[in-house]
Amino acid sequence: AAEEALRNYFLSIGYFVSRGCKFRYGQFDVTDVDLWLYVRNSPLSRERVNVDIKNKKTPQALERIFWAKGLQSVLELDACIVATTDIRSDVREFGLKHQVKVLDGRFLGRLTRSERSHQERITEEQLFSELEQASLGKLGGDWKGRYEASKSRLLDSLTFDGCNVWLEDIEYFLKQVGGTRASSATSWRMTYIAIAYLLIAVDFILREHVSAEQEQRRQLLDSGFRYGTAGKLLTEKVGRMAAALVGSVVTELGLAETIERAIQDQAAGVRADLLADFFSKANVQSALFDMAVEFETAAFTPVLVTPSNLSTSVQSTLGIMSDFFELDRKLILA
């Protein structure tokens, strides 16, 4: 309840918020980030924040400050916040001394009585329940697991590699639309969420290229969506190495060249130009954050908002996604 109340509060003051992002290292689940915040402060500036929440009688507030600060450092975030039921002034002063904002028990008490802590949204738990029912748990594609992995990428994969995995999520859930009424609604929720995360990642990437010409941004985006974070040169190098390795083991004439050409053809076949042309536009770039917020809001509405009832800019984004995956945009936007 405290996490939902604080999530609603941060949404109300302009942040993009994701709750319960699991931080993984290799095969290990290290910890959960209670709330992950993202905001576009200016065309040049973005802020990412981890929020640690302890709504307990013995909150161990000083320890939570150490933990939150350490997590901020590991994830290379811009700030961290500790929300605690503790009301001792020493806790707040200790946090300020170490650049950790502390929302104490008095603040939490006021927040629970404030309209800002209540919004017409489903909770994370309700969404999990929908995901389990729509996909029959792990038997039908493990939608909950996909969602958990999608949130985790917000912590450390706001890169083209992350974007390309979110594109896979978007394609997967768009293709689930049209099943039973319940599963179709949940598919839309997950499509909206995956697109929101993709837009946040593109916004974060482009923050360093706001002054570039549109053609420069287009080339950057085309290369990123086509070849990933490593770029074209490294992808081609790996392709040559793989082809050479196969050629050294298998003596079939021309096999190495065939493999290298197949890798190049696969990259060339990605319709990255569609995404690059769209996201490189100045008006789209400036609206990425706001569109992400609208998609996230639509994903959590108690009664699902259909695409035709979303804003024109959001519908345009859905249309581009449909074209990218070669789906009928008329059916998608109906």
mmCIF file of C-alpha atoms in Angstrom:
data_model
loop_
_atom_site.group_PDB
_atom_site.id
_atom_site.type_symbol
_atom_site.label_atom_id
_atom_site.label_comp_id
_atom_site.label_asym_id
_atom_site.label_seq_id
_atom_site.Cartn_x
_atom_site.Cartn_y
_atom_site.Cartn_z
ATOM 1 C CA ALA A 1 0.000 0.000 0.000
ATOM 2 C CA ALA A 2 2.835 2.410 0.824
ATOM 3 C CA GLU A 3 4.551 1.656 -2.490
ATOM 4 C CA GLU A 4 1.342 2.306 -4.436
ATOM 5 C CA ALA A 5 0.686 5.541 -2.530
ATOM 6 C CA LEU A 6 4.196 6.813 -3.222
ATOM 7 C CA ARG A 7 4.001 5.670 -6.822
ATOM 8 C CA ASN A 8 0.847 7.739 -7.274
ATOM 9 C CA TYR A 9 2.497 10.698 -5.557
ATOM 10 C CA PHE A 10 5.522 10.683 -7.870
ATOM 11 C CA LEU A 11 3.278 10.228 -10.899
ATOM 12 C CA SER A 12 1.267 13.259 -9.805
ATOM 13 C CA ILE A 13 4.355 15.492 -9.726
ATOM 14 C CA GLY A 14 5.526 14.519 -13.194
ATOM 15 C CA TYR A 15 7.758 11.454 -12.897
ATOM 16 C CA PHE A 16 7.609 8.281 -14.948
ATOM 17 C CA VAL A 17 7.453 5.504 -12.355
ATOM 18 C CA SER A 18 7.985 1.753 -12.364
ATOM 19 C CA ARG A 19 7.452 -0.316 -9.229
ATOM 20 C CA GLY A 20 9.332 -3.402 -8.077
ATOM 21 C CA CYS A 21 12.176 -3.536 -10.615
ATOM 22 C CA LYS A 22 14.382 -6.544 -9.897
ATOM 23 C CA PHE A 23 18.115 -5.904 -10.113
ATOM 24 C CA ARG A 24 19.797 -8.988 -11.533
ATOM 25 C CA TYR A 25 23.473 -9.753 -11.922
ATOM 26 C CA GLY A 26 24.159 -12.766 -14.096
ATOM 27 C CA GLN A 27 21.870 -15.502 -12.821
ATOM 28 C CA PHE A 28 21.340 -13.868 -9.425
ATOM 29 C CA ASP A 29 18.413 -11.753 -8.249
ATOM 30 C CA VAL A 30 20.256 -9.227 -6.086
ATOM 31 C CA THR A 31 17.449 -6.979 -4.828
ATOM 32 C CA ASP A 32 14.286 -5.105 -5.760
ATOM 33 C CA VAL A 33 14.132 -1.390 -6.423
ATOM 34 C CA ASP A 34 10.857 -0.396 -4.774
ATOM 35 C CA LEU A 35 10.295 2.524 -7.147
ATOM 36 C CA TRP A 36 12.335 3.608 -10.176
ATOM 37 C CA LEU A 37 11.768 7.220 -11.186
ATOM 38 C CA TYR A 38 12.627 8.955 -14.451
ATOM 39 C CA VAL A 39 12.012 12.547 -15.437
ATOM 40 C CA ARG A 40 12.938 14.834 -18.320
ATOM 41 C CA ASN A 41 14.066 18.009 -16.584
ATOM 42 C CA SER A 42 15.077 19.787 -19.791
ATOM 43 C CA PRO A 43 16.035 18.923 -23.377
ATOM 44 C CA LEU A 44 19.569 18.186 -22.123
ATOM 45 C CA SER A 45 18.903 16.728 -18.684
ATOM 46 C CA ARG A 46 17.351 13.483 -17.416
ATOM 47 C CA GLU A 47 17.144 12.225 -13.857
ATOM 48 C CA ARG A 48 16.920 8.598 -12.699
ATOM 49 C CA VAL A 49 16.156 7.892 -9.036
ATOM 50 C CA ASN A 50 15.832 4.780 -6.875
ATOM 51 C CA VAL A 51 13.346 4.935 -3.995
ATOM 52 C CA ASP A 52 13.615 2.639 -0.973
ATOM 53 C CA ILE A 53 10.389 2.295 1.044
ATOM 54 C CA LYS A 54 10.040 0.865 4.538
ATOM 55 C CA ASN A 55 6.612 1.195 6.116
ATOM 56 C CA LYS A 56 7.313 -0.755 9.316
ATOM 57 C CA LYS A 57 7.313 -0.194 13.076
ATOM 58 C CA THR A 58 11.081 -0.741 13.129
ATOM 59 C CA PRO A 59 12.156 0.791 9.801
ATOM 60 C CA GLN A 60 15.944 0.777 10.435
ATOM 61 C CA ALA A 61 16.070 4.087 8.624
ATOM 62 C CA LEU A 62 19.809 4.736 8.906
ATOM 63 C CA GLU A 63 20.590 1.318 7.423
ATOM 64 C CA ARG A 64 18.177 2.013 4.561
ATOM 65 C CA ILE A 65 20.057 5.222 3.770
ATOM 66 C CA PHE A 66 23.281 3.233 3.415
ATOM 67 C CA TRP A 67 21.496 0.662 1.257
ATOM 68 C CA ALA A 68 19.786 3.195 -1.021
ATOM 69 C CA LYS A 69 22.971 5.207 -1.491
ATOM 70 C CA GLY A 70 24.948 2.084 -2.337
ATOM 71 C CA LEU A 71 22.333 0.946 -4.827
ATOM 72 C CA GLN A 72 22.343 4.365 -6.467
ATOM 73 C CA SER A 73 26.107 4.107 -6.878
ATOM 74 C CA VAL A 74 26.032 0.581 -8.298
ATOM 75 C CA LEU A 75 23.288 1.409 -10.797
ATOM 76 C CA GLU A 76 24.906 4.766 -11.638
ATOM 77 C CA LEU A 77 21.678 6.655 -10.983
ATOM 78 C CA ASP A 78 21.379 10.377 -10.359
ATOM 79 C CA ALA A 79 19.744 10.406 -6.920
ATOM 80 C CA CYS A 80 18.078 8.252 -4.308
ATOM 81 C CA ILE A 81 15.232 8.636 -1.835
ATOM 82 C CA VAL A 82 14.371 6.789 1.372
ATOM 83 C CA ALA A 83 10.753 6.749 2.535
ATOM 84 C CA THR A 84 10.416 5.642 6.146
ATOM 85 C CA THR A 85 7.989 5.700 9.059
ATOM 86 C CA ASP A 86 10.833 6.999 11.256
ATOM 87 C CA ILE A 87 10.243 10.608 12.402
ATOM 88 C CA ARG A 88 13.572 11.316 14.126
ATOM 89 C CA SER A 89 15.241 14.488 12.921
ATOM 90 C CA ASP A 90 18.648 12.760 13.055
ATOM 91 C CA VAL A 91 17.557 10.447 10.255
ATOM 92 C CA ARG A 92 16.612 13.307 7.981
ATOM 93 C CA GLU A 93 19.807 15.208 8.789
ATOM 94 C CA PHE A 94 21.952 12.118 8.171
ATOM 95 C CA GLY A 95 20.271 11.682 4.790
ATOM 96 C CA LEU A 96 20.833 15.317 3.824
ATOM 97 C CA LYS A 97 24.489 15.058 4.811
ATOM 98 C CA HIS A 98 24.945 12.191 2.365
ATOM 99 C CA GLN A 99 22.738 13.512 -0.465
ATOM 100 C CA VAL A 100 19.846 11.154 0.275
ATOM 101 C CA LYS A 101 16.369 12.683 0.395
ATOM 102 C CA VAL A 102 14.340 11.301 3.315
ATOM 103 C CA LEU A 103 10.527 11.216 3.283
ATOM 104 C CA ASP A 104 9.771 10.606 6.947
ATOM 105 C CA GLY A 105 6.796 9.291 8.873
ATOM 106 C CA ARG A 106 5.128 12.699 9.049
ATOM 107 C CA PHE A 107 5.259 13.004 5.260
ATOM 108 C CA LEU A 108 3.893 9.475 4.782
ATOM 109 C CA GLY A 109 1.089 10.230 7.221
ATOM 110 C CA ARG A 110 0.072 13.323 5.273
ATOM 111 C CA LEU A 111 0.441 11.475 1.975
ATOM 112 C CA THR A 112 -2.020 8.727 2.873
ATOM 113 C CA ARG A 113 -4.653 11.401 3.512
ATOM 114 C CA SER A 114 -3.831 13.304 0.325
ATOM 115 C CA GLU A 115 -5.607 12.934 -3.017
ATOM 116 C CA ARG A 116 -2.181 12.580 -4.628
ATOM 117 C CA SER A 117 -1.822 9.103 -3.142
ATOM 118 C CA HIS A 118 -5.073 7.935 -4.758
ATOM 119 C CA GLN A 119 -5.538 7.630 -8.506
ATOM 120 C CA GLU A 120 -7.877 5.657 -10.727
ATOM 121 C CA ARG A 121 -5.372 2.925 -11.484
ATOM 122 C CA ILE A 122 -5.040 -0.802 -10.998
ATOM 123 C CA THR A 123 -2.241 -1.821 -8.646
ATOM 124 C CA GLU A 124 0.854 -3.828 -9.515
ATOM 125 C CA GLU A 125 -0.685 -6.808 -7.704
ATOM 126 C CA GLN A 126 -3.862 -6.575 -9.797
ATOM 127 C CA LEU A 127 -1.784 -6.469 -12.974
ATOM 128 C CA PHE A 128 0.150 -9.557 -11.862
ATOM 129 C CA SER A 129 -3.150 -11.353 -11.296
ATOM 130 C CA GLU A 130 -4.329 -10.428 -14.802
ATOM 131 C CA LEU A 131 -1.054 -11.644 -16.298
ATOM 132 C CA GLU A 132 -1.274 -14.992 -14.511
ATOM 133 C CA GLN A 133 -4.857 -15.536 -15.652
ATOM 134 C CA ALA A 134 -4.287 -14.413 -19.240
ATOM 135 C CA SER A 135 -1.261 -16.644 -19.828
ATOM 136 C CA LEU A 136 -2.076 -19.512 -17.413
ATOM 137 C CA GLY A 137 1.157 -18.796 -15.588
ATOM 138 C CA LYS A 138 4.254 -20.238 -17.231
ATOM 139 C CA LEU A 139 2.184 -22.611 -19.369
ATOM 140 C CA GLY A 140 1.091 -19.873 -21.773
ATOM 141 C CA GLY A 141 4.239 -17.847 -22.206
ATOM 142 C CA ASP A 142 4.930 -16.647 -18.655
ATOM 143 C CA TRP A 143 3.658 -13.099 -19.175
ATOM 144 C CA LYS A 144 4.474 -12.169 -15.602
ATOM 145 C CA GLY A 145 8.083 -13.264 -16.125
ATOM 146 C CA ARG A 146 8.282 -11.214 -19.321
ATOM 147 C CA TYR A 147 6.976 -8.197 -17.459
ATOM 148 C CA GLU A 148 9.475 -8.643 -14.616
ATOM 149 C CA ALA A 149 12.352 -8.912 -17.099
ATOM 150 C CA SER A 150 11.060 -5.863 -18.965
ATOM 151 C CA LYS A 151 11.087 -3.758 -15.791
ATOM 152 C CA SER A 152 14.550 -4.981 -14.836
ATOM 153 C CA ARG A 153 16.017 -3.583 -18.063
ATOM 154 C CA LEU A 154 15.075 -0.078 -16.934
ATOM 155 C CA LEU A 155 17.800 -0.300 -14.294
ATOM 156 C CA ASP A 156 20.779 -0.973 -16.532
ATOM 157 C CA SER A 157 19.748 -1.317 -20.182
ATOM 158 C CA LEU A 158 18.578 2.063 -21.428
ATOM 159 C CA THR A 159 20.573 1.268 -24.563
ATOM 160 C CA PHE A 160 19.875 0.093 -28.094
ATOM 161 C CA ASP A 161 20.311 -3.487 -26.890
ATOM 162 C CA GLY A 162 17.552 -2.867 -24.360
ATOM 163 C CA CYS A 163 15.429 -1.182 -27.034
ATOM 164 C CA ASN A 164 15.690 -4.196 -29.303
ATOM 165 C CA VAL A 165 14.512 -6.556 -26.562
ATOM 166 C CA TRP A 166 11.586 -4.230 -25.770
ATOM 167 C CA LEU A 167 10.739 -4.354 -29.483
ATOM 168 C CA GLU A 168 10.565 -8.144 -29.168
ATOM 169 C CA ASP A 169 8.158 -7.721 -26.241
ATOM 170 C CA ILE A 170 6.011 -5.292 -28.231
ATOM 171 C CA GLU A 171 5.814 -7.685 -31.183
ATOM 172 C CA TYR A 172 4.959 -10.604 -28.902
ATOM 173 C CA PHE A 173 2.099 -8.849 -27.134
ATOM 174 C CA LEU A 174 0.733 -7.157 -30.248
ATOM 175 C CA LYS A 175 0.387 -10.603 -31.779
ATOM 176 C CA GLN A 176 -1.565 -11.781 -28.707
ATOM 177 C CA VAL A 177 -4.219 -9.108 -29.246
ATOM 178 C CA GLY A 178 -7.415 -10.652 -30.571
ATOM 179 C CA GLY A 179 -7.572 -13.671 -28.296
ATOM 180 C CA THR A 180 -10.211 -13.980 -25.590
ATOM 181 C CA ARG A 181 -11.606 -10.716 -24.295
ATOM 182 C CA ALA A 182 -9.676 -10.949 -21.026
ATOM 183 C CA SER A 183 -6.339 -11.962 -22.572
ATOM 184 C CA SER A 184 -6.695 -9.367 -25.332
ATOM 185 C CA ALA A 185 -7.150 -6.580 -22.763
ATOM 186 C CA THR A 186 -4.094 -7.763 -20.844
ATOM 187 C CA SER A 187 -2.144 -7.970 -24.116
ATOM 188 C CA TRP A 188 -2.909 -4.319 -24.723
ATOM 189 C CA ARG A 189 -1.774 -3.395 -21.217
ATOM 190 C CA MET A 190 1.544 -5.144 -21.779
ATOM 191 C CA THR A 191 1.920 -3.612 -25.241
ATOM 192 C CA TYR A 192 1.414 -0.148 -23.771
ATOM 193 C CA ILE A 193 3.946 -0.816 -21.003
ATOM 194 C CA ALA A 194 6.589 -2.204 -23.372
ATOM 195 C CA ILE A 195 6.199 0.786 -25.705
ATOM 196 C CA ALA A 196 6.444 3.149 -22.722
ATOM 197 C CA TYR A 197 9.751 1.545 -21.687
ATOM 198 C CA LEU A 198 11.035 1.710 -25.269
ATOM 199 C CA LEU A 199 10.213 5.425 -25.474
ATOM 200 C CA ILE A 200 11.979 6.105 -22.169
ATOM 201 C CA ALA A 201 15.088 4.323 -23.471
ATOM 202 C CA VAL A 202 15.054 6.233 -26.779
ATOM 203 C CA ASP A 203 14.563 9.490 -24.870
ATOM 204 C CA PHE A 204 17.543 8.654 -22.647
ATOM 205 C CA ILE A 205 19.733 7.779 -25.635
ATOM 206 C CA LEU A 206 18.831 10.921 -27.573
ATOM 207 C CA ARG A 207 19.450 13.298 -24.660
ATOM 208 C CA GLU A 208 23.077 13.539 -25.810
ATOM 209 C CA HIS A 209 22.106 14.272 -29.408
ATOM 210 C CA VAL A 210 19.497 16.981 -28.949
ATOM 211 C CA SER A 211 21.615 19.511 -30.856
ATOM 212 C CA ALA A 212 22.432 17.151 -33.725
ATOM 213 C CA GLU A 213 20.882 17.511 -37.154
ATOM 214 C CA GLN A 214 17.902 15.276 -37.887
ATOM 215 C CA GLU A 215 19.914 13.256 -40.396
ATOM 216 C CA GLN A 216 22.603 12.606 -37.775
ATOM 217 C CA ARG A 217 19.969 11.392 -35.319
ATOM 218 C CA ARG A 218 18.418 9.249 -38.043
ATOM 219 C CA GLN A 219 21.737 7.549 -38.815
ATOM 220 C CA LEU A 220 22.404 6.968 -35.111
ATOM 221 C CA LEU A 221 18.973 5.399 -34.611
ATOM 222 C CA ASP A 222 19.152 3.308 -37.782
ATOM 223 C CA SER A 223 22.511 1.842 -36.757
ATOM 224 C CA GLY A 224 21.368 1.247 -33.171
ATOM 225 C CA PHE A 225 18.120 -0.523 -34.046
ATOM 226 C CA ARG A 226 19.845 -2.513 -36.788
ATOM 227 C CA TYR A 227 23.092 -3.526 -35.067
ATOM 228 C CA GLY A 228 22.542 -2.865 -31.352
ATOM 229 C CA THR A 229 24.740 -0.924 -28.964
ATOM 230 C CA ALA A 230 27.980 -2.344 -30.406
ATOM 231 C CA GLY A 231 27.261 -0.825 -33.799
ATOM 232 C CA LYS A 232 27.868 -1.935 -37.369
ATOM 233 C CA LEU A 233 31.662 -2.252 -37.260
ATOM 234 C CA LEU A 234 31.764 -4.645 -34.298
ATOM 235 C CA THR A 235 28.828 -6.658 -35.662
ATOM 236 C CA GLU A 236 30.625 -7.103 -38.978
ATOM 237 C CA LYS A 237 33.848 -8.012 -37.165
ATOM 238 C CA VAL A 238 32.077 -10.685 -35.114
ATOM 239 C CA GLY A 239 30.452 -11.973 -38.284
ATOM 240 C CA ARG A 240 33.839 -12.320 -39.976
ATOM 241 C CA MET A 241 35.290 -14.058 -36.940
ATOM 242 C CA ALA A 242 32.377 -16.509 -36.780
ATOM 243 C CA ALA A 243 32.634 -17.222 -40.483
ATOM 244 C CA ALA A 244 36.397 -17.723 -40.228
ATOM 245 C CA LEU A 245 35.973 -20.069 -37.264
ATOM 246 C CA VAL A 246 33.438 -22.189 -39.120
ATOM 247 C CA GLY A 247 35.648 -22.154 -42.203
ATOM 248 C CA SER A 248 38.595 -23.452 -40.184
ATOM 249 C CA VAL A 249 36.562 -26.430 -38.944
ATOM 250 C CA VAL A 250 34.390 -27.249 -41.960
ATOM 251 C CA THR A 251 36.134 -27.487 -45.308
ATOM 252 C CA GLU A 252 33.037 -27.028 -47.483
ATOM 253 C CA LEU A 253 33.883 -24.545 -50.223
ATOM 254 C CA GLY A 254 32.300 -21.104 -49.783
ATOM 255 C CA LEU A 255 30.602 -21.917 -46.447
ATOM 256 C CA ALA A 256 32.411 -19.155 -44.497
ATOM 257 C CA GLU A 257 31.426 -16.537 -47.061
ATOM 258 C CA THR A 258 27.824 -17.790 -47.020
ATOM 259 C CA ILE A 259 27.629 -17.446 -43.239
ATOM 260 C CA GLU A 260 29.130 -13.963 -43.273
ATOM 261 C CA ARG A 261 26.728 -12.870 -46.007
ATOM 262 C CA ALA A 262 23.763 -14.363 -44.117
ATOM 263 C CA ILE A 263 24.647 -12.326 -41.027
ATOM 264 C CA GLN A 264 24.885 -9.157 -43.120
ATOM 265 C CA ASP A 265 21.574 -9.925 -44.856
ATOM 266 C CA GLN A 266 19.866 -10.468 -41.523
ATOM 267 C CA ALA A 267 20.942 -7.043 -40.275
ATOM 268 C CA ALA A 268 20.001 -5.415 -43.588
ATOM 269 C CA GLY A 269 16.547 -7.013 -43.376
ATOM 270 C CA VAL A 270 15.641 -5.195 -40.148
ATOM 271 C CA ARG A 271 13.253 -2.348 -40.972
ATOM 272 C CA ALA A 272 15.206 -0.001 -38.733
ATOM 273 C CA ASP A 273 14.753 2.877 -41.166
ATOM 274 C CA LEU A 274 11.065 3.125 -40.217
ATOM 275 C CA LEU A 275 11.872 3.618 -36.540
ATOM 276 C CA ALA A 276 14.843 5.887 -37.299
ATOM 277 C CA ASP A 277 12.805 8.165 -39.558
ATOM 278 C CA PHE A 278 10.060 8.463 -36.935
ATOM 279 C CA PHE A 279 12.115 8.938 -33.763
ATOM 280 C CA SER A 280 14.598 11.330 -35.378
ATOM 281 C CA LYS A 281 11.894 13.951 -35.982
ATOM 282 C CA ALA A 282 12.307 16.919 -33.656
ATOM 283 C CA ASN A 283 8.631 17.006 -32.655
ATOM 284 C CA VAL A 284 8.665 13.284 -31.843
ATOM 285 C CA GLN A 285 11.928 13.511 -29.898
ATOM 286 C CA SER A 286 10.573 16.324 -27.719
ATOM 287 C CA ALA A 287 7.379 14.344 -27.019
ATOM 288 C CA LEU A 288 8.960 10.972 -26.136
ATOM 289 C CA PHE A 289 8.686 11.413 -22.371
ATOM 290 C CA ASP A 290 5.094 12.653 -22.467
ATOM 291 C CA MET A 291 4.074 9.789 -24.763
ATOM 292 C CA ALA A 292 5.735 7.283 -22.424
ATOM 293 C CA VAL A 293 3.729 8.682 -19.514
ATOM 294 C CA GLU A 294 0.499 8.426 -21.541
ATOM 295 C CA PHE A 295 1.223 4.821 -22.524
ATOM 296 C CA GLU A 296 2.012 3.907 -18.901
ATOM 297 C CA THR A 297 -1.171 5.589 -17.684
ATOM 298 C CA ALA A 298 -3.230 3.734 -20.296
ATOM 299 C CA ALA A 299 -1.697 0.426 -19.206
ATOM 300 C CA PHE A 300 -2.938 0.839 -15.641
ATOM 301 C CA THR A 301 -6.432 2.249 -16.195
ATOM 302 C CA PRO A 302 -9.158 0.169 -14.441
ATOM 303 C CA VAL A 303 -11.116 0.029 -17.716
ATOM 304 C CA LEU A 304 -8.755 -0.520 -20.627
ATOM 305 C CA VAL A 305 -8.342 2.429 -22.981
ATOM 306 C CA THR A 306 -8.441 1.242 -26.594
ATOM 307 C CA PRO A 307 -5.958 2.699 -29.119
ATOM 308 C CA SER A 308 -8.654 4.748 -30.860
ATOM 309 C CA ASN A 309 -9.206 6.686 -27.615
ATOM 310 C CA LEU A 310 -5.560 7.623 -27.130
ATOM 311 C CA SER A 311 -3.965 10.857 -28.302
ATOM 312 C CA THR A 312 -2.986 11.336 -31.947
ATOM 313 C CA SER A 313 0.755 11.202 -31.173
ATOM 314 C CA VAL A 314 0.375 7.930 -29.277
ATOM 315 C CA GLN A 315 -1.706 6.459 -32.095
ATOM 316 C CA SER A 316 1.052 7.459 -34.522
ATOM 317 C CA THR A 317 3.575 5.546 -32.415
ATOM 318 C CA LEU A 318 1.343 2.474 -32.438
ATOM 319 C CA GLY A 319 1.022 2.842 -36.202
ATOM 320 C CA ILE A 320 4.799 2.890 -36.639
ATOM 321 C CA MET A 321 5.096 -0.222 -34.464
ATOM 322 C CA SER A 322 2.478 -1.941 -36.629
ATOM 323 C CA ASP A 323 4.383 -1.040 -39.788
ATOM 324 C CA PHE A 324 7.694 -2.169 -38.289
ATOM 325 C CA PHE A 325 6.271 -5.603 -37.462
ATOM 326 C CA GLU A 326 4.292 -5.715 -40.736
ATOM 327 C CA LEU A 327 0.938 -5.852 -38.948
ATOM 328 C CA ASP A 328 -2.267 -4.273 -40.250
ATOM 329 C CA ARG A 329 -2.343 -0.852 -38.586
ATOM 330 C CA LYS A 330 -6.083 -0.543 -39.298
ATOM 331 C CA LEU A 331 -6.742 -3.581 -37.115
ATOM 332 C CA ILE A 332 -4.311 -2.370 -34.450
ATOM 333 C CA LEU A 333 -5.805 1.117 -34.231
ATOM 334 C CA ALA A 334 -9.446 0.035 -34.485
#
